[in-house]
């Protein structure tokens, strides 16, 4: 089953509990095993059934979640895949982790699930303590306020709103005094009540598909086409040359080029129309192609934001909770002061955002929806954080990441026409192929050989394993990738 190096005091009770629930967690396989074509007959039949009741073209495989275990995804046809994509990067501890199974094996947890509360109206009595002990204990430095949300996009939407409230309060010099004109005009979507303000994002960014978030998403047209969008500005994000250490001058100039454009846009918008209230940025652009930028880029970006009175929102929906080898991706940047808002979801199991107290709205119901998160998810997240500590999972990520990245560099040398631009931090890694067609073939061949991977950008493959992905899993991945590249 799972190897836990240092036995924490609660581990025996966890094992007892899982046994008493008569839940069997299969042992993690030694290696992938594919017995059918992929997708297999069962997946194909289920796909046709699903497609008759919804648009299901995005579905790749159906899961047998009872039998998934650790780093292995088992599909409806009984194939066992090493999962290097983990539900679009959203599974922190892999499948059926005993501590997560045990977390729901008590009446308090079950009742939290069943009696789901409207958290911003009738929160459970232990909610403030839970927010402090679980979420705020892992918050980025100096972030003292937190809101839970339902998903990534919803977290971004509400972070943007918080930034607009803060910006308008600064303009009017008070958080409280709305004019009658503002109160009336907001009801007909006109300024000054609905002010002409903007959130600036970067080319290649992905911040979700809800309307505000979608206006800042700039990765692929399929996400945006036919939807009305805010006329908000977009700046270039650095596109580095690789390997980084051989292209330092070019990449520094690239940082400079993008930052100059950021300053220009902020300045023009401030003078002409629709000033920028916030800039949103991912520590590593994910969906848009795993594009990274240097710590210096982020430090200068923050400085520009401060000079221009613009909020800096770091979108950690995909980078948060450990995959880069640090709890938060932006910890790699040594920012002189904390960002203003940090959004999270995916591996955090609940959506939400952290912020400094300066951004707390003066009135209730301004950051709000019915559920505003899910207390049941915090019960699981508590166990995730405990496993990160006890199983030293950030170290695991760093070690496995090193093996993976070194191995990818080796393959890049050996198969230089098929893979290139190896990049990333921790196990949050990616590489490019010369074309989308070659990239898709590699990804499909990996799947046929028992590895579930993900793609991003125009021609990249991204790796997003769980935090329990170890060096031995990295070696299995590299062996299979090597075989695929050899037979390409
Ligand atoms: C960086 C980033 N922000 C926001 C989102 C949106 O999250 P969700 O799909 O949960 O709405 C994603 C999803 O992939 C993401 O990667």
CSV table of N, CA, C and O in Angstrom, one decimal, residues 319-393:
chain,number,residue,atom,x,y,z
A,319,UNK,N,-0.5,26.3,-9.6
A,319,UNK,CA,0.9,26.2,-9.0
A,319,UNK,C,0.8,26.0,-7.5
A,319,UNK,O,1.8,25.6,-6.9
A,320,UNK,N,-0.3,26.3,-6.9
A,320,UNK,CA,-0.4,26.3,-5.4
A,320,UNK,C,-0.4,24.9,-4.9
A,320,UNK,O,-0.7,23.9,-5.6
A,321,UNK,N,0.0,24.8,-3.6
A,321,UNK,CA,-0.1,23.5,-2.8
A,321,UNK,C,1.0,22.5,-3.3
A,321,UNK,O,0.8,21.3,-3.3
A,322,UNK,N,2.2,23.0,-3.6
A,322,UNK,CA,3.4,22.2,-3.6
A,322,UNK,C,4.0,21.7,-4.9
A,322,UNK,O,5.1,21.2,-4.8
A,323,UNK,N,3.3,21.7,-6.1
A,323,UNK,CA,3.9,21.0,-7.2
A,323,UNK,C,5.2,21.6,-7.7
A,323,UNK,O,6.0,20.9,-8.4
A,324,UNK,N,5.5,22.9,-7.4
A,324,UNK,CA,6.8,23.4,-7.8
A,324,UNK,C,7.9,23.2,-6.8
A,324,UNK,O,9.0,23.6,-7.0
A,325,UNK,N,7.6,22.5,-5.7
A,325,UNK,CA,8.6,22.2,-4.7
A,325,UNK,C,8.5,23.2,-3.6
A,325,UNK,O,9.2,23.0,-2.5
A,326,UNK,N,7.7,24.2,-3.7
A,326,UNK,CA,7.4,25.1,-2.6
A,326,UNK,C,5.9,25.1,-2.5
A,326,UNK,O,5.2,24.9,-3.5
A,327,UNK,N,5.4,25.5,-1.3
A,327,UNK,CA,4.0,25.5,-1.1
A,327,UNK,C,3.3,26.4,-2.1
A,327,UNK,O,2.3,26.0,-2.8
A,328,UNK,N,3.8,27.6,-2.4
A,328,UNK,CA,3.3,28.5,-3.3
A,328,UNK,C,4.3,28.8,-4.4
A,328,UNK,O,5.5,29.1,-4.1
A,329,UNK,N,3.9,28.8,-5.6
A,329,UNK,CA,4.8,29.0,-6.8
A,329,UNK,C,5.5,30.4,-6.6
A,329,UNK,O,6.7,30.5,-6.9
A,330,UNK,N,4.8,31.4,-6.1
A,330,UNK,CA,5.5,32.7,-6.1
A,330,UNK,C,6.5,32.8,-5.0
A,330,UNK,O,7.3,33.8,-5.0
A,331,UNK,N,6.6,31.8,-4.1
A,331,UNK,CA,7.7,31.8,-3.2
A,331,UNK,C,9.1,31.7,-3.8
A,331,UNK,O,10.1,32.0,-3.2
A,332,UNK,N,9.1,31.3,-5.1
A,332,UNK,CA,10.4,31.2,-5.8
A,332,UNK,C,10.9,32.6,-6.2
A,332,UNK,O,12.0,32.7,-6.7
A,333,UNK,N,10.1,33.6,-6.1
A,333,UNK,CA,10.4,34.9,-6.6
A,333,UNK,C,11.0,35.9,-5.7
A,333,UNK,O,11.4,37.0,-6.1
A,334,UNK,N,11.1,35.5,-4.4
A,334,UNK,CA,11.6,36.5,-3.3
A,334,UNK,C,11.0,37.9,-3.5
A,334,UNK,O,11.8,38.9,-3.6
A,335,UNK,N,9.7,38.0,-3.6
A,335,UNK,CA,9.1,39.3,-3.7
A,335,UNK,C,9.4,40.1,-2.4
A,335,UNK,O,9.3,39.5,-1.3
A,336,UNK,N,9.7,41.4,-2.6
A,336,UNK,CA,10.0,42.1,-1.4
A,336,UNK,C,8.9,42.3,-0.4
A,336,UNK,O,9.0,42.4,0.8
A,337,UNK,N,7.6,42.3,-0.9
A,337,UNK,CA,6.4,42.3,-0.1
A,337,UNK,C,5.4,41.3,-0.6
A,337,UNK,O,5.5,40.9,-1.8
A,338,UNK,N,4.4,40.9,0.2
A,338,UNK,CA,3.5,40.0,-0.3
A,338,UNK,C,2.6,40.5,-1.5
A,338,UNK,O,2.4,41.7,-1.6
A,339,UNK,N,2.1,39.6,-2.4
A,339,UNK,CA,1.2,40.1,-3.4
A,339,UNK,C,-0.1,40.5,-2.7
A,339,UNK,O,-0.2,40.3,-1.5
A,340,UNK,N,-1.0,41.2,-3.4
A,340,UNK,CA,-2.2,41.7,-2.7
A,340,UNK,C,-3.3,40.6,-2.6
A,340,UNK,O,-3.9,40.5,-1.6
A,341,UNK,N,-3.4,39.8,-3.6
A,341,UNK,CA,-4.4,38.7,-3.5
A,341,UNK,C,-3.7,37.4,-4.2
A,341,UNK,O,-3.0,37.5,-5.2
A,342,UNK,N,-4.0,36.3,-3.6
A,342,UNK,CA,-3.5,35.0,-4.1
A,342,UNK,C,-4.7,34.0,-4.2
A,342,UNK,O,-5.3,33.7,-3.2
A,343,UNK,N,-5.0,33.6,-5.4
A,343,UNK,CA,-6.1,32.7,-5.6
A,343,UNK,C,-5.6,31.2,-5.6
A,343,UNK,O,-4.4,31.0,-6.0
A,344,UNK,N,-6.5,30.3,-5.2
A,344,UNK,CA,-6.1,28.9,-5.2
A,344,UNK,C,-7.3,28.0,-5.5
A,344,UNK,O,-8.5,28.5,-5.5
A,345,UNK,N,-7.1,26.8,-5.8
A,345,UNK,CA,-8.1,25.7,-6.1
A,345,UNK,C,-7.4,24.4,-6.3
A,345,UNK,O,-6.3,24.2,-5.8
A,346,UNK,N,-7.9,23.6,-7.2
A,346,UNK,CA,-7.2,22.4,-7.7
A,346,UNK,C,-6.6,21.6,-6.5
A,346,UNK,O,-7.4,21.1,-5.7
A,347,UNK,N,-5.3,21.5,-6.3
A,347,UNK,CA,-4.7,20.6,-5.3
A,347,UNK,C,-5.2,21.1,-3.9
A,347,UNK,O,-5.0,20.3,-2.9
A,348,UNK,N,-5.6,22.3,-3.7
A,348,UNK,CA,-6.1,22.8,-2.4
A,348,UNK,C,-7.5,22.2,-2.1
A,348,UNK,O,-8.0,22.4,-1.0
A,349,UNK,N,-8.1,21.6,-3.1
A,349,UNK,CA,-9.4,20.9,-3.0
A,349,UNK,C,-10.6,21.8,-2.7
A,349,UNK,O,-11.7,21.5,-3.0
A,350,UNK,N,-10.3,23.0,-2.3
A,350,UNK,CA,-11.4,24.0,-2.2
A,350,UNK,C,-10.8,25.2,-3.0
A,350,UNK,O,-9.6,25.5,-3.0
A,351,UNK,N,-11.7,25.9,-3.7
A,351,UNK,CA,-11.3,27.2,-4.3
A,351,UNK,C,-11.2,28.3,-3.2
A,351,UNK,O,-11.6,28.0,-2.0
A,352,UNK,N,-10.7,29.4,-3.5
A,352,UNK,CA,-10.6,30.5,-2.6
A,352,UNK,C,-9.5,31.5,-2.9
A,352,UNK,O,-8.8,31.4,-3.9
A,353,UNK,N,-9.4,32.5,-2.1
A,353,UNK,CA,-8.2,33.4,-2.2
A,353,UNK,C,-7.8,34.0,-0.8
A,353,UNK,O,-8.6,34.1,0.1
A,354,UNK,N,-6.5,34.2,-0.8
A,354,UNK,CA,-6.0,34.9,0.4
A,354,UNK,C,-5.8,36.4,0.0
A,354,UNK,O,-5.6,36.7,-1.1
A,355,UNK,N,-5.8,37.2,1.1
A,355,UNK,CA,-5.5,38.6,0.8
A,355,UNK,C,-5.0,39.3,2.1
A,355,UNK,O,-5.1,38.7,3.2
A,356,UNK,N,-4.5,40.4,1.9
A,356,UNK,CA,-4.1,41.2,3.1
A,356,UNK,C,-5.3,41.9,3.6
A,356,UNK,O,-6.3,42.1,2.9
A,357,UNK,N,-5.3,42.4,4.9
A,357,UNK,CA,-6.5,42.9,5.5
A,357,UNK,C,-6.9,44.2,4.8
A,357,UNK,O,-8.1,44.6,4.8
A,358,UNK,N,-6.0,44.9,4.1
A,358,UNK,CA,-6.3,46.1,3.4
A,358,UNK,C,-7.5,45.9,2.3
A,358,UNK,O,-8.2,46.8,2.0
A,359,UNK,N,-7.6,44.7,1.9
A,359,UNK,CA,-8.6,44.4,0.8
A,359,UNK,C,-9.9,43.9,1.3
A,359,UNK,O,-10.8,43.5,0.5
A,360,UNK,N,-10.1,43.9,2.6
A,360,UNK,CA,-11.4,43.4,3.2
A,360,UNK,C,-12.5,44.4,2.8
A,360,UNK,O,-12.4,45.6,3.2
A,361,UNK,N,-13.5,44.1,2.1
A,361,UNK,CA,-14.6,45.0,1.8
A,361,UNK,C,-15.3,45.5,3.1
A,361,UNK,O,-15.3,44.7,4.1
A,362,UNK,N,-15.8,46.7,3.1
A,362,UNK,CA,-16.4,47.2,4.3
A,362,UNK,C,-17.8,46.6,4.6
A,362,UNK,O,-18.3,46.6,5.7
A,363,UNK,N,-18.5,46.1,3.6
A,363,UNK,CA,-19.8,45.6,3.7
A,363,UNK,C,-19.9,44.1,3.5
A,363,UNK,O,-19.1,43.6,2.6
A,364,UNK,N,-20.8,43.5,4.1
A,364,UNK,CA,-21.1,42.1,3.9
A,364,UNK,C,-21.8,41.9,2.5
A,364,UNK,O,-22.2,42.9,1.9
A,365,UNK,N,-21.9,40.7,2.0
A,365,UNK,CA,-22.6,40.3,0.8
A,365,UNK,C,-21.9,40.9,-0.5
A,365,UNK,O,-22.5,40.8,-1.5
A,366,UNK,N,-20.7,41.4,-0.3
A,366,UNK,CA,-20.0,41.9,-1.6
A,366,UNK,C,-19.2,40.8,-2.1
A,366,UNK,O,-19.0,40.7,-3.3
A,367,UNK,N,-18.6,40.0,-1.3
A,367,UNK,CA,-17.9,38.7,-1.7
A,367,UNK,C,-18.8,37.6,-1.1
A,367,UNK,O,-18.8,37.4,0.1
A,368,UNK,N,-19.5,37.0,-2.0
A,368,UNK,CA,-20.6,36.1,-1.5
A,368,UNK,C,-21.1,35.2,-2.5
A,368,UNK,O,-21.3,35.6,-3.7
A,369,UNK,N,-21.4,33.9,-2.2
A,369,UNK,CA,-22.4,33.1,-2.9
A,369,UNK,C,-23.0,32.1,-1.9
A,369,UNK,O,-22.6,32.1,-0.7
A,370,UNK,N,-24.0,31.4,-2.3
A,370,UNK,CA,-24.7,30.5,-1.4
A,370,UNK,C,-23.8,29.7,-0.5
A,370,UNK,O,-23.7,29.8,0.7
A,371,UNK,N,-23.0,28.8,-1.2
A,371,UNK,CA,-22.2,27.9,-0.4
A,371,UNK,C,-20.8,28.5,0.0
A,371,UNK,O,-20.3,28.2,1.1
A,372,UNK,N,-20.3,29.4,-0.9
A,372,UNK,CA,-19.0,30.0,-0.6
A,372,UNK,C,-18.0,29.0,-0.1
A,372,UNK,O,-17.3,29.3,0.9
A,373,UNK,N,-17.9,27.9,-0.8
A,373,UNK,CA,-16.9,26.9,-0.4
A,373,UNK,C,-17.6,25.7,0.1
A,373,UNK,O,-18.8,25.5,-0.2
A,374,UNK,N,-16.9,24.8,0.8
A,374,UNK,CA,-17.5,23.6,1.3
A,374,UNK,C,-16.7,23.1,2.5
A,374,UNK,O,-15.5,22.8,2.4
A,375,UNK,N,-17.3,23.1,3.7
A,375,UNK,CA,-16.6,22.7,4.9
A,375,UNK,C,-16.0,21.3,4.8
A,375,UNK,O,-14.9,21.0,5.3
A,376,UNK,N,-16.7,20.4,4.0
A,376,UNK,CA,-16.2,19.1,3.8
A,376,UNK,C,-14.8,19.0,3.2
A,376,UNK,O,-14.0,18.1,3.5
A,377,UNK,N,-14.6,20.0,2.3
A,377,UNK,CA,-13.3,20.0,1.6
A,377,UNK,C,-12.1,20.4,2.6
A,377,UNK,O,-11.0,19.9,2.4
A,378,UNK,N,-12.5,21.2,3.6
A,378,UNK,CA,-11.4,21.6,4.5
A,378,UNK,C,-11.0,20.4,5.4
A,378,UNK,O,-9.9,20.3,5.8
A,379,UNK,N,-11.9,19.5,5.6
A,379,UNK,CA,-11.6,18.3,6.4
A,379,UNK,C,-10.5,17.5,5.6
A,379,UNK,O,-9.6,17.0,6.2
A,380,UNK,N,-10.7,17.4,4.3
A,380,UNK,CA,-9.7,16.7,3.5
A,380,UNK,C,-8.4,17.5,3.4
A,380,UNK,O,-7.3,16.9,3.5
A,381,UNK,N,-8.6,18.8,3.2
A,381,UNK,CA,-7.4,19.6,3.1
A,381,UNK,C,-6.5,19.5,4.3
A,381,UNK,O,-5.2,19.5,4.2
A,382,UNK,N,-7.1,19.4,5.5
A,382,UNK,CA,-6.4,19.3,6.7
A,382,UNK,C,-5.5,18.0,6.7
A,382,UNK,O,-4.3,18.1,7.0
A,383,UNK,N,-6.0,17.0,6.1
A,383,UNK,CA,-5.3,15.7,6.0
A,383,UNK,C,-4.2,15.9,4.9
A,383,UNK,O,-3.1,15.3,5.0
A,384,UNK,N,-4.5,16.6,3.9
A,384,UNK,CA,-3.5,16.8,2.8
A,384,UNK,C,-2.3,17.5,3.4
A,384,UNK,O,-1.1,17.1,3.2
A,385,UNK,N,-2.5,18.6,4.2
A,385,UNK,CA,-1.4,19.4,4.8
A,385,UNK,C,-0.6,18.5,5.8
A,385,UNK,O,0.6,18.6,5.9
A,386,UNK,N,-1.4,17.6,6.5
A,386,UNK,CA,-0.7,16.8,7.5
A,386,UNK,C,0.2,15.8,6.7
A,386,UNK,O,1.4,15.6,7.1
A,387,UNK,N,-0.3,15.3,5.6
A,387,UNK,CA,0.6,14.3,4.8
A,387,UNK,C,1.8,15.1,4.2
A,387,UNK,O,2.9,14.5,4.2
A,388,UNK,N,1.6,16.3,3.8
A,388,UNK,CA,2.7,17.1,3.2
A,388,UNK,C,3.8,17.2,4.3
A,388,UNK,O,5.0,17.1,4.0
A,389,UNK,N,3.4,17.5,5.5
A,389,UNK,CA,4.4,17.6,6.6
A,389,UNK,C,5.0,16.2,7.0
A,389,UNK,O,6.2,16.0,6.9
A,390,UNK,N,4.1,15.2,7.3
A,390,UNK,CA,4.6,13.9,7.8
A,390,UNK,C,5.4,13.1,6.7
A,390,UNK,O,6.3,12.5,7.0
A,391,UNK,N,4.9,13.2,5.5
A,391,UNK,CA,5.5,12.4,4.4
A,391,UNK,C,6.6,13.3,3.7
A,391,UNK,O,7.1,12.8,2.7
A,392,UNK,N,6.8,14.5,4.2
A,392,UNK,CA,7.8,15.4,3.6
A,392,UNK,C,7.6,15.5,2.1
A,392,UNK,O,8.6,15.3,1.3
A,393,UNK,N,6.4,15.8,1.7
A,393,UNK,CA,6.1,15.7,0.3
A,393,UNK,C,6.7,16.9,-0.5
A,393,UNK,O,6.9,16.7,-1.7
